Coordinates of C-alpha atoms in Angstrom, one line a residue:
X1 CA -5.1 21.8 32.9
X2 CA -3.4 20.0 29.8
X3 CA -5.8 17.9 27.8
X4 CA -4.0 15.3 25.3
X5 CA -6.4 14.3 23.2
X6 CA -4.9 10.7 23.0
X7 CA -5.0 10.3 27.0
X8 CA -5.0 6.4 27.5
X9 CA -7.0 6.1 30.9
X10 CA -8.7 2.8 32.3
X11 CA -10.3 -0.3 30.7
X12 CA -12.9 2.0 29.7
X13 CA -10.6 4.1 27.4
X14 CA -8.2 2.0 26.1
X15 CA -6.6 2.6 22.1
X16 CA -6.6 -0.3 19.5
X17 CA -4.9 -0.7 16.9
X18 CA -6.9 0.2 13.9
X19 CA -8.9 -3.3 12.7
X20 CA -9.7 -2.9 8.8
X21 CA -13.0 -3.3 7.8
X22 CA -14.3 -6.4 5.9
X23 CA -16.9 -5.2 3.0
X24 CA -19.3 -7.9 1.2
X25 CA -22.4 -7.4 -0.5
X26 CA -23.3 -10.1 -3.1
X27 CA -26.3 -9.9 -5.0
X28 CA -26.3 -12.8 -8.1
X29 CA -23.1 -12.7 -9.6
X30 CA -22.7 -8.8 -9.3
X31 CA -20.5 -7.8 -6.9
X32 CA -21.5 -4.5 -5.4
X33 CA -19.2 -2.0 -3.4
X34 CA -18.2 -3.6 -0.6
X35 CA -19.0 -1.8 2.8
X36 CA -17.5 -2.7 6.5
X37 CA -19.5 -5.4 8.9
X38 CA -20.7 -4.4 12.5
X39 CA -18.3 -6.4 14.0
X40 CA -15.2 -4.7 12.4
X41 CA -16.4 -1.1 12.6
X42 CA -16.9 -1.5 16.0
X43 CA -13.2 -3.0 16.2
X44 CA -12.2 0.3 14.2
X45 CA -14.1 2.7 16.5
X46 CA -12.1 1.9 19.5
X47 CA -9.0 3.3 17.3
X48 CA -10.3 7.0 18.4
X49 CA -11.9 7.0 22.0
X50 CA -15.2 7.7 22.3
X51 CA -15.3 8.7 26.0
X52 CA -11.5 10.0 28.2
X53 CA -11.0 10.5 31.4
X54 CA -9.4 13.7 32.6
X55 CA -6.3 12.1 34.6
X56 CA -5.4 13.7 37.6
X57 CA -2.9 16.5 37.5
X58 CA -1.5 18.1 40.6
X59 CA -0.8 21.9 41.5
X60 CA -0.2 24.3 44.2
X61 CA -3.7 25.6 44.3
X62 CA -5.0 21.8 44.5
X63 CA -2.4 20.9 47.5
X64 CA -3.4 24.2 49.3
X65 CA -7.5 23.6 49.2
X66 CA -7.6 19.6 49.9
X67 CA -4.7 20.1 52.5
X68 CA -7.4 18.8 55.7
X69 CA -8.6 16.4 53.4
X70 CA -4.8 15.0 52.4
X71 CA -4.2 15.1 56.4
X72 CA -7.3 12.6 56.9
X73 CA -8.4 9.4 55.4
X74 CA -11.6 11.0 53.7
X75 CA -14.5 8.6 53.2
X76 CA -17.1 9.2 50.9
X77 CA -19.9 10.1 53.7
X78 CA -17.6 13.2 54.6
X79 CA -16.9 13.8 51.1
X80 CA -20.6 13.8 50.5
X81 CA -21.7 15.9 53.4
X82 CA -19.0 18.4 53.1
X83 CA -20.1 19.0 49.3
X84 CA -23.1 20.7 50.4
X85 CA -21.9 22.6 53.1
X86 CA -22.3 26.5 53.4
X87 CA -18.8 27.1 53.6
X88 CA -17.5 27.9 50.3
X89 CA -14.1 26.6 50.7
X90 CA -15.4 23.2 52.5
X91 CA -17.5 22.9 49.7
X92 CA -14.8 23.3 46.9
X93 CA -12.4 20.6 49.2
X94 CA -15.0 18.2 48.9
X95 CA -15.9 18.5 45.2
X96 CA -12.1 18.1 44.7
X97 CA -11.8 15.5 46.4
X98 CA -14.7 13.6 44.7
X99 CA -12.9 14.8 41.2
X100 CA -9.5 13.5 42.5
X101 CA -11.2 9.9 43.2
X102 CA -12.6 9.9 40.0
X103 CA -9.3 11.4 38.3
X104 CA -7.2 7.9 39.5
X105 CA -5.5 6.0 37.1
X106 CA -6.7 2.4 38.0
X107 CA -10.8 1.4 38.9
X108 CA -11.9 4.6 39.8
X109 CA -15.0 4.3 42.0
X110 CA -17.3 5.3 39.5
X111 CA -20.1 3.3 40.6
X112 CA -19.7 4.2 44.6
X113 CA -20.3 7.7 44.2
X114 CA -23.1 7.4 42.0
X115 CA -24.4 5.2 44.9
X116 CA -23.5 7.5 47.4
X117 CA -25.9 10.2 46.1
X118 CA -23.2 13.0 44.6
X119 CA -25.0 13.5 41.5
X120 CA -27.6 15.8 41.9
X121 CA -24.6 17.5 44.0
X122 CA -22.3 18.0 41.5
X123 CA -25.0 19.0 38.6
X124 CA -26.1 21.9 41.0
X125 CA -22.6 22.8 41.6
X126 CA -23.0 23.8 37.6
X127 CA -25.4 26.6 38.4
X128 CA -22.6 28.5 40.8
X129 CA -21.7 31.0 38.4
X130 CA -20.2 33.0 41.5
X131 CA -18.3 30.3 41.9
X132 CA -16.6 29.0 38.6
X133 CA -13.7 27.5 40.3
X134 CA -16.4 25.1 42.3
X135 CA -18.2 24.9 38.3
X136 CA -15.0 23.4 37.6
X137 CA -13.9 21.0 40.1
X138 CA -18.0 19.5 39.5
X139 CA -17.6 19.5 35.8
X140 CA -14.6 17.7 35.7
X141 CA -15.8 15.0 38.3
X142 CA -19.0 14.8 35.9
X143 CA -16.4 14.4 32.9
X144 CA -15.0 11.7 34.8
X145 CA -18.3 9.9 36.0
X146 CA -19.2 10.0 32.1
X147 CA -16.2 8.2 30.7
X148 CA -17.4 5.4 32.2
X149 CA -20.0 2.5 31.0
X150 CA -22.6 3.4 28.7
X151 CA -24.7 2.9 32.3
X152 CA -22.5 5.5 34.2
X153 CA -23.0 7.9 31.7
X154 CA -26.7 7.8 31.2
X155 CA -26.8 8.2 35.0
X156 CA -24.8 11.6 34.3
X157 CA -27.4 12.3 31.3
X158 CA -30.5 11.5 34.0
X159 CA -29.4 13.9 36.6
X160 CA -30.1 16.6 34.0
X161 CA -26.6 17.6 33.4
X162 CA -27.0 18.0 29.7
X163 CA -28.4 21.3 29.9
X164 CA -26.1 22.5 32.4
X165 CA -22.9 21.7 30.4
X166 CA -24.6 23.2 27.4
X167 CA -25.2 26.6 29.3
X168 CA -21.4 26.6 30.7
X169 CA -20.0 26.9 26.6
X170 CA -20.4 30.3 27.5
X171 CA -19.0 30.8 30.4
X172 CA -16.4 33.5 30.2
X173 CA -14.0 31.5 32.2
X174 CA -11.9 29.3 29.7
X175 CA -11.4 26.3 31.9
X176 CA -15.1 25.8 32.6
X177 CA -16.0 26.3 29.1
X178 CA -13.2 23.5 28.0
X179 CA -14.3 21.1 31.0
X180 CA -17.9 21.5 29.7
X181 CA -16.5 20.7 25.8
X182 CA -15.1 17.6 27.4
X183 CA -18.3 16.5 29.3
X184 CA -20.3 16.8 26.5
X185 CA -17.9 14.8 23.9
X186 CA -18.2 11.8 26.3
X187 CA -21.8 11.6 26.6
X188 CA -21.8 12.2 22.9
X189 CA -19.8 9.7 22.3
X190 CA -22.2 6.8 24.7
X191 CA -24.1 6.4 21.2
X192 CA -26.3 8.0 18.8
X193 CA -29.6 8.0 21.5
X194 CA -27.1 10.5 23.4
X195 CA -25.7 12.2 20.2
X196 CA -29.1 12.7 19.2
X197 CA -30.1 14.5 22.1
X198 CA -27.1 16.5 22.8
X199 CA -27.7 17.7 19.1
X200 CA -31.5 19.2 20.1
X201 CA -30.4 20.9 23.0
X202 CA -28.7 22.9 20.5
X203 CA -24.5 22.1 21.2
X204 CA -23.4 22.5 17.5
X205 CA -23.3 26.3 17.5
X206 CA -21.7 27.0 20.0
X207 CA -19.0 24.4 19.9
X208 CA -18.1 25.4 16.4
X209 CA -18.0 28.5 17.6
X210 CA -14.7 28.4 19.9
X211 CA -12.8 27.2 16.3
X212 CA -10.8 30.2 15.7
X213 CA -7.4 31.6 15.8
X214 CA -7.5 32.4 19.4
X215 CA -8.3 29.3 20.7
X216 CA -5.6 27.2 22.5
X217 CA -4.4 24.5 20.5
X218 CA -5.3 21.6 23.7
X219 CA -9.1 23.4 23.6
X220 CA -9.1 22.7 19.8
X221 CA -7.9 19.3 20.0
X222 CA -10.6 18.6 22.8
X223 CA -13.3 21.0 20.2
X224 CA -12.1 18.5 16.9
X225 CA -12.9 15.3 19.4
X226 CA -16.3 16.1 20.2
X227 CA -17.2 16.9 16.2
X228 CA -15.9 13.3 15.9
X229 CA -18.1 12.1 17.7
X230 CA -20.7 14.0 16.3
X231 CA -20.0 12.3 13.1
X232 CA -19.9 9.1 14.4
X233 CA -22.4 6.2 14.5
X234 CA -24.2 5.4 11.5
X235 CA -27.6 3.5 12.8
X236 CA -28.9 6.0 12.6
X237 CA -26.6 8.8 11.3
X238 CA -26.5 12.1 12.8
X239 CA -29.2 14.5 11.7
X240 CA -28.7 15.8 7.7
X241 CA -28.5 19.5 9.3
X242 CA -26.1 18.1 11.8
X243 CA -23.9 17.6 8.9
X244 CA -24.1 20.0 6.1
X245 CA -23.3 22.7 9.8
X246 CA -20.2 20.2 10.8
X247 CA -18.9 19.8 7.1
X248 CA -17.6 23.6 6.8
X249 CA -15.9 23.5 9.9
X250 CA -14.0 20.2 8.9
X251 CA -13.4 21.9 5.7
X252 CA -11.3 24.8 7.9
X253 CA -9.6 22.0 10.3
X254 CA -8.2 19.8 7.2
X255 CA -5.4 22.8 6.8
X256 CA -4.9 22.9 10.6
X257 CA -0.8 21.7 11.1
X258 CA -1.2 20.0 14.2
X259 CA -1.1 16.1 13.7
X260 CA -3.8 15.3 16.6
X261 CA -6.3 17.8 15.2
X262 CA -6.0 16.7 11.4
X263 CA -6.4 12.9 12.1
X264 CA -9.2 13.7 14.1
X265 CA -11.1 15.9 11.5
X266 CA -10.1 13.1 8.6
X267 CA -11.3 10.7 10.8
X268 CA -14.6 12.7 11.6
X269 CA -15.1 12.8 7.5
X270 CA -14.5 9.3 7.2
X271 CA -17.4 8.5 9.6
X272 CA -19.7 10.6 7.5
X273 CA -18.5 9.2 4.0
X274 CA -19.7 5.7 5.7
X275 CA -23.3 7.0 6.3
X276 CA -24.5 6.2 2.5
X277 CA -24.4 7.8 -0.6
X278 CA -26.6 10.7 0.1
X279 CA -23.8 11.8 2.6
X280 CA -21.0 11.5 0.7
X281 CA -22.5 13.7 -2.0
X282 CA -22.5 16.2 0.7
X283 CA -19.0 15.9 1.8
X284 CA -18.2 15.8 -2.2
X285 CA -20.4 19.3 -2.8
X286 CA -18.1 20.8 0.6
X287 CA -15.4 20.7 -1.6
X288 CA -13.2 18.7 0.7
X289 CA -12.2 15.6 -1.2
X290 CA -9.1 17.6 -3.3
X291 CA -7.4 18.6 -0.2
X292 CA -8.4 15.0 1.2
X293 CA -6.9 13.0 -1.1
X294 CA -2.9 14.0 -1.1
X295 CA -2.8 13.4 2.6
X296 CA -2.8 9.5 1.1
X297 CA 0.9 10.5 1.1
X298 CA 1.2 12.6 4.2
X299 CA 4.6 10.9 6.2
X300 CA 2.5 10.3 9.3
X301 CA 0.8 7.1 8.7
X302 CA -2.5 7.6 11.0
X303 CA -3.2 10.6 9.0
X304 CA -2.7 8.2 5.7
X305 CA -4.8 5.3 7.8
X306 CA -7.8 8.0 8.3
X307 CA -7.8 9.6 4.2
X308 CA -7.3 6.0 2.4
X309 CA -10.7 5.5 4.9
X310 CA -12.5 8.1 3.7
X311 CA -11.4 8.1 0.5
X312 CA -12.2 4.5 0.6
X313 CA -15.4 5.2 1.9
X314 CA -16.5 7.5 -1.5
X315 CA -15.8 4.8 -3.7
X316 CA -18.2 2.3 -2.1
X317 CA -20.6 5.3 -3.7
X318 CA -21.8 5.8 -7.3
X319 CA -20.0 5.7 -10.4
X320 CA -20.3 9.5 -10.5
X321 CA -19.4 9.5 -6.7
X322 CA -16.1 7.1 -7.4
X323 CA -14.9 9.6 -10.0
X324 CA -14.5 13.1 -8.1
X325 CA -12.1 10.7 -6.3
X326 CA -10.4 9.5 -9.1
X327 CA -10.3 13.0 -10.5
X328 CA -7.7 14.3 -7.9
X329 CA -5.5 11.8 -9.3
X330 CA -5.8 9.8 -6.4
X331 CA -4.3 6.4 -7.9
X332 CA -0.8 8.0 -8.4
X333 CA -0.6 7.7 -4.4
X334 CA -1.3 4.1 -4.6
X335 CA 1.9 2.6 -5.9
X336 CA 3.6 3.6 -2.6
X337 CA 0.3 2.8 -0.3
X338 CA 0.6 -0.8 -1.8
X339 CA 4.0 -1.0 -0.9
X340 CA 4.0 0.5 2.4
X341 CA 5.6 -1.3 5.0
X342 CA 2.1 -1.6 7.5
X343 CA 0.0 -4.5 6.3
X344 CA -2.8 -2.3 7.3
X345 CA -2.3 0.4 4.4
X346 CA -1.7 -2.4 2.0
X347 CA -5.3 -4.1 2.6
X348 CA -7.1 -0.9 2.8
X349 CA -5.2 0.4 -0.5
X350 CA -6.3 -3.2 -2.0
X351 CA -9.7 -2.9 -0.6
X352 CA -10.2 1.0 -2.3
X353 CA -8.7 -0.6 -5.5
X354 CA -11.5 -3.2 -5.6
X355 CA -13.8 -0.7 -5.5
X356 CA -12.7 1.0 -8.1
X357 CA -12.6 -2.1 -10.1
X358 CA -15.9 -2.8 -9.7
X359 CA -16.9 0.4 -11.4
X360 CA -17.4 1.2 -15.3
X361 CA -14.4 -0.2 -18.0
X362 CA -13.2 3.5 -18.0
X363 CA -12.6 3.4 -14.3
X364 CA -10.9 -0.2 -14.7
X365 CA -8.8 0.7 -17.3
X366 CA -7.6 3.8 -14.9
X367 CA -6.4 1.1 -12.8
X368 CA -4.7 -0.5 -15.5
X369 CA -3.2 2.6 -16.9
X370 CA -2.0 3.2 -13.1
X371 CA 0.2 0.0 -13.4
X372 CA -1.9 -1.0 -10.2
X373 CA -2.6 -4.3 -11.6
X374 CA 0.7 -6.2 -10.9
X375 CA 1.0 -4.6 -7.5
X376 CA -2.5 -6.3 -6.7
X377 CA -1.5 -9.8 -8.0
X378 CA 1.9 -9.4 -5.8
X379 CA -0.3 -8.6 -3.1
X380 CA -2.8 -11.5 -4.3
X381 CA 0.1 -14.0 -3.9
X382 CA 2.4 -12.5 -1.2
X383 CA 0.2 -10.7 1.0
X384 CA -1.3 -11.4 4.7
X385 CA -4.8 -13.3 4.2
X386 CA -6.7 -10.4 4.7
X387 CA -4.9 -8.1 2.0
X388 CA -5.1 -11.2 -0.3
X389 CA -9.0 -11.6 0.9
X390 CA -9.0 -8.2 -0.8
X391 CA -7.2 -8.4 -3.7
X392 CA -9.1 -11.9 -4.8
X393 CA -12.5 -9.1 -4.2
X394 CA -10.5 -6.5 -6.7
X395 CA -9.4 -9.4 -9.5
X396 CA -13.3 -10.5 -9.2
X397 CA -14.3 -7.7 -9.2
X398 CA -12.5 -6.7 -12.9
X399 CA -13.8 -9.9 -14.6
X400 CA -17.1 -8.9 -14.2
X401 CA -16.8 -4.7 -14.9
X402 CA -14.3 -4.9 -17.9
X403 CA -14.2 -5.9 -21.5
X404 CA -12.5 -8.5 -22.6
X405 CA -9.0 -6.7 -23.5
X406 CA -9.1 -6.0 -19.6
X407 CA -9.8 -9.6 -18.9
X408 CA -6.7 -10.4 -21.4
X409 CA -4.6 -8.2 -19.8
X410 CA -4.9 -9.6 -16.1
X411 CA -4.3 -13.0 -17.6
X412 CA -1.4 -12.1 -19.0
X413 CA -0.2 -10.8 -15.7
X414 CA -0.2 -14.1 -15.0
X415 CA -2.6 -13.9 -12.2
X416 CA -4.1 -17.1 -12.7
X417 CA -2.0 -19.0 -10.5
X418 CA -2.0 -17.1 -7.2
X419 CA -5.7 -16.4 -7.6
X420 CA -5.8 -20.7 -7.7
X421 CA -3.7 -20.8 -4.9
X422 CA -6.7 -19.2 -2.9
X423 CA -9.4 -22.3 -3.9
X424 CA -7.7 -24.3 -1.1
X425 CA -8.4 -21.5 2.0
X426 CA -11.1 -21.8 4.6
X427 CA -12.7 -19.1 4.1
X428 CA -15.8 -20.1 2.1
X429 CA -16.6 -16.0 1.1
X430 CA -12.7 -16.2 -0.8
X431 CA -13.4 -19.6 -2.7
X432 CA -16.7 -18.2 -3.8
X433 CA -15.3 -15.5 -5.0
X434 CA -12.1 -16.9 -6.9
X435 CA -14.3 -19.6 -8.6
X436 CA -16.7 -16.7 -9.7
X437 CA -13.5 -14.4 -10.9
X438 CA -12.4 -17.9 -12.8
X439 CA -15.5 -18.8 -14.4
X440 CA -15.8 -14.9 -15.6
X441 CA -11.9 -15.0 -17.2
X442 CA -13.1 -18.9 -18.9
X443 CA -16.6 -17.1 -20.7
X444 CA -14.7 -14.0 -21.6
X445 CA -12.1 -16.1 -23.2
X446 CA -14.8 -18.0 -25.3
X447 CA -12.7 -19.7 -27.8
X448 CA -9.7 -19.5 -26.5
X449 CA -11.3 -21.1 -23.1
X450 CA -8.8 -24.2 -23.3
X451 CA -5.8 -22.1 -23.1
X452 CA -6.8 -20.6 -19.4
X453 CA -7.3 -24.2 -18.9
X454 CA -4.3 -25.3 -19.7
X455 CA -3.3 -22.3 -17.3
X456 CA -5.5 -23.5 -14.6
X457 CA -4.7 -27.3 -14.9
X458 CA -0.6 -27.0 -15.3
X459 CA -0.8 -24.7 -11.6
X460 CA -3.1 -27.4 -9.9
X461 CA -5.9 -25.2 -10.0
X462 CA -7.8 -27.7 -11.9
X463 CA -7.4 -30.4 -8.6
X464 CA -8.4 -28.1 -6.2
X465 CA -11.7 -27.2 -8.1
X466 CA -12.4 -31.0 -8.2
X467 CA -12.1 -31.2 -4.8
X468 CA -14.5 -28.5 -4.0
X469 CA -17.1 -30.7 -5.9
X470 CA -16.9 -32.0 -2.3
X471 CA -17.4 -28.9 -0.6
X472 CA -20.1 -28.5 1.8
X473 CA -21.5 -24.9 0.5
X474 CA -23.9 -25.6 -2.1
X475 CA -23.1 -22.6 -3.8
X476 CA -19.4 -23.8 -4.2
X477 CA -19.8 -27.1 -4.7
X478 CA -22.7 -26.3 -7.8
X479 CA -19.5 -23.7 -8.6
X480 CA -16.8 -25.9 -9.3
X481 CA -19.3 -28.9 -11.0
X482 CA -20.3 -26.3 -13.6
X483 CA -16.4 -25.0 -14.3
X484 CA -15.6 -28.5 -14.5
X485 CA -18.4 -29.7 -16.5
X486 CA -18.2 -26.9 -19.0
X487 CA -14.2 -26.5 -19.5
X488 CA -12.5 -29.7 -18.4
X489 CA -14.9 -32.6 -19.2
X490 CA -13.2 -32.9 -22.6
X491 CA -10.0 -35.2 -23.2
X492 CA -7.4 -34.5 -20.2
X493 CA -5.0 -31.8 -21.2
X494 CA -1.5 -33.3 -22.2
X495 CA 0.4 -30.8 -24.2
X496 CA 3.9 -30.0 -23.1
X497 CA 3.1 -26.2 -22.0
X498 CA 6.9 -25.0 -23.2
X499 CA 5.4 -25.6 -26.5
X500 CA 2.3 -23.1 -26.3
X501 CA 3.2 -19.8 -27.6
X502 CA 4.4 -17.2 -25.4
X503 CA 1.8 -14.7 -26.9
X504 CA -1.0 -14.2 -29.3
X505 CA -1.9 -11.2 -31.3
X506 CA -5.1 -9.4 -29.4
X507 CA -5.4 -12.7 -27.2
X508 CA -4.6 -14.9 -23.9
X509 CA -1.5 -15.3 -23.0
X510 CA 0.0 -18.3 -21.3
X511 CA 2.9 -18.0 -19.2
X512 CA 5.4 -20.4 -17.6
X513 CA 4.5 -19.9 -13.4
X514 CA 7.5 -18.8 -13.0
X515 CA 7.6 -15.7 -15.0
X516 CA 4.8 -12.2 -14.9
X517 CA 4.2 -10.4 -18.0
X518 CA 4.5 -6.4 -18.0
X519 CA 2.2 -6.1 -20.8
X520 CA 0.0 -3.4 -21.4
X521 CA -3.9 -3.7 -22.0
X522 CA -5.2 -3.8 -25.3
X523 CA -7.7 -1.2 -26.5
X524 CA -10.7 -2.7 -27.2
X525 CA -11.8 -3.1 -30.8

């Protein structure tokens, strides 16, 4: 039996296109790293299945034992009767049967043979170790039965199949041992009551056990699936020992050459990297992150969509955390990430970045020395909403971490102008969060405030933040009276801006719109 390990089944096991995550915590006017909502993770999630059906795959031996049941139009009663008859080969016809049902492409009738009483059935079926070709035929129907709703498959979990599955790992027939693997990664994957519980019965052992050389590479595949789903769910996480026994094991898999088995194992780190800090220090001590980190540039872009997750992920961490990543030299990858032609990699790349700027002045100015800067004002002003969502996060983010040379220097990028252009969005989070960035670039620029005013004013930044005086968020409208009140209450700005200088020595720079300086940042004095 061929197991793909992207099989796209029924309703129930459908793949979506990865859904980035949207990270926000605010606390004052410190922005903190930014982690994923509920809402989006679970969008994410459904990129790798949690639960497959095995689809149905004809052969010779199956058109020789179900040939009665082919020349008849078998109901469920005869099905169900003939499953527990003495006759060994009766017996196996009607267990096939019930798998083949179960194996159809469109509305299996999960539901009627759990009503029809074949549970209890097909778990004793397990036990037939005299019988593995009836072990099986059961296993898969019970694979099949627990792809379903979270309902279907607690009904598999209640007819005490658990322990059964566990028990056929090591059976010395291949097939039954793979069909059990399979079993168990879809009633691990129901959530982390069933993770949980799969885990004390004792599954990790022996599943790690079958990675090795010998192992075909559709077992693996199904092997790397179930450890994803091990690693996934985060309320609460899987078990600390749960981990530090998966993490050497995904340490082996990141070399593995086949594409399926390393997205699966960079995925399965990305889940545990988005379990809080005290689990990415233990992916950091496994030694993984240098051989995660240049498969930001592998050609296939799901394995680049899973690492710029979990790399992502590490960041959201502690300074100390943030710079094992940056270490690897992970921010020469990112001139091509924020450039790559999939929206997708350029918000998550803008996302990491705004993490990164929200760290110490060493880590911005990493950033800076990068040349990352302009690439996140481009994407600031020519990006989707989403990636620009992020990069207004990343410019905000920099005004409150750096010194003031840093400040200087993303003025004279000229990003005043595009982040402006963001005041006039509906997205309340965004305006917040540009007026902040604002205000931060006005104090740092103490006495030469007026001149980002002058900036502000001549790209009609200066109208928009009057008209948010209107705004119904009290938090914005208090915002944009304060800028207001504090930097343009004075006489109305009237000088002819070709006149202002195009630079000043150690200072603000105010640039025509149409133009984007390539300055470097100034070292601090």
């Amino acid at each position: 039996m061929e197991v793909d390990s992207r099989l796209e089944s029924d309703h129930n096991s459908v793949i979506l296109t990865l859904t980035l995550h949207q990270k926000s915590l605010r606390t004052g006017s410190i922005y903190l790293p930014r982690l994923e909502s509920q809402n989006t993770q679970n969008k994410r999630d459904e990129h790798l299945l949690k639960k497959r059906n095995v689809p149905q795959e004809e052969s010779l031996e199956d058109s020789d034992v179900d040939a009665d049941f082919k020349a008849q139009n078998v109901t469920l009663e005869t099905i169900l009767q003939n499953a527990t008859s003495d006759n060994p080969i009766i017996q196996l016809s009607a267990v096939q049967a019930a798998r083949k049902l179960l194996s159809s492409d469109r509305n299996p009738p999960i539901d009627d043979l759990i009503k029809s009483g074949i549970l209890p059935i097909l778990v004793k079926c397990l036990e037939r170790d005299d019988n593995p070709s009836l072990q099986f035929e059961a296993a898969w129907a019970l694979t099949n039965i627990a792809s379903g709703t979270s309902l279907q498959t607690q009904a598999v979990v209640q007819s005490n199949a658990v322990p059964l599955f566990l028990r056929l790992l090591h059976s010395p027939h291949q097939n039954v041992c793979e069909q059990a693997v399979w079993a168990l990664g879809n009633i691990i994957g129901d959530g982390p009551q069933c993770r949980d519980y799969v885990i004390s019965l004792g599954v990790v052992k022996p599943l790690l056990s079958f990675i090795n050389p010998s192992i075909p590479i559709t077992f693996l595949r199904n092997v790397t699936w179930v450890i994803v789903n091990l690693c996934r769910n985060k309320d609460p996480p899987p078990p600390m020992e749960t981990v530090q026994e998966i993490l050497p094991a995904l340490c082996v898999l990141i070399y593995h050459t086949d594409i399926n088995i390393l997205v699966d194992t960079v995925w399965a780190l990305s889940y545990l990297t988005d379990g809080g800090n005290e689990q990415i220090q233990m992916v950091i001590d496994s030694g993984v992150v240098p051989f995660l980190v240049p498969l930001l540039s592998h050609q296939e872009v799901k394995v680049q969509t899973a690492a710029l997750r979990a790399v992502g992920n590490i960041v959201t961490g502690t300074d100390e955390q943030t710079q094992v990543v940056l270490n690897c030299d992970v921010l020469s990858h990112f001139p091509n990430l924020l450039t790559h032609p999939k929206e997708k990699i350029n918000k998550e790349a803008v996302w990491f970045l705004s993490n990164i700027t929200a760290g110490n002045q060493q880590q911005v100015q990493a950033v800076i020395d990068a040349g990352l800067i302009p690439m996140i004002i481009h994407q600031l002003a020519k990006g989707d909403f989403g990636t620009q969502k992020e990069a207004a996060w990343a410019i905000s983010n920099l005004t409150i971490s750096g010194r003031k040379d840093q400040v200087e220097y993303l003025v004279q990028q000229n990003v005043i102008p595009p982040f402006c252009n963001l005041l006039s969005v509906k997205d309340s989070q965004v305006v917040q969060v540009v007026l902040d960035g604002l205000k931060n670039i006005l104090i740092m620029a103490g006495d030469e405030a007026s001149t980002i005013a002058e900036i502000i004013e001549e790209c009609g930044g200066l109208e928009k933040i009057e008209a948010l005086q209107q705004h119904e968020n009290e938090d914005i409208y208090k915002l944009a009276f304060e800028i207001i009140d504090q930097y343009f209450s004075g006489d109305d700005i009237d000088e002819d801006p070709s006149l202002i200088p195009e630079a000043t020595q150690g200072g603000f720079r105010h640039h025509n719109l149409s133009t984007l300086s390539t300055g470097t940042c100034l070292e601090e004095k």
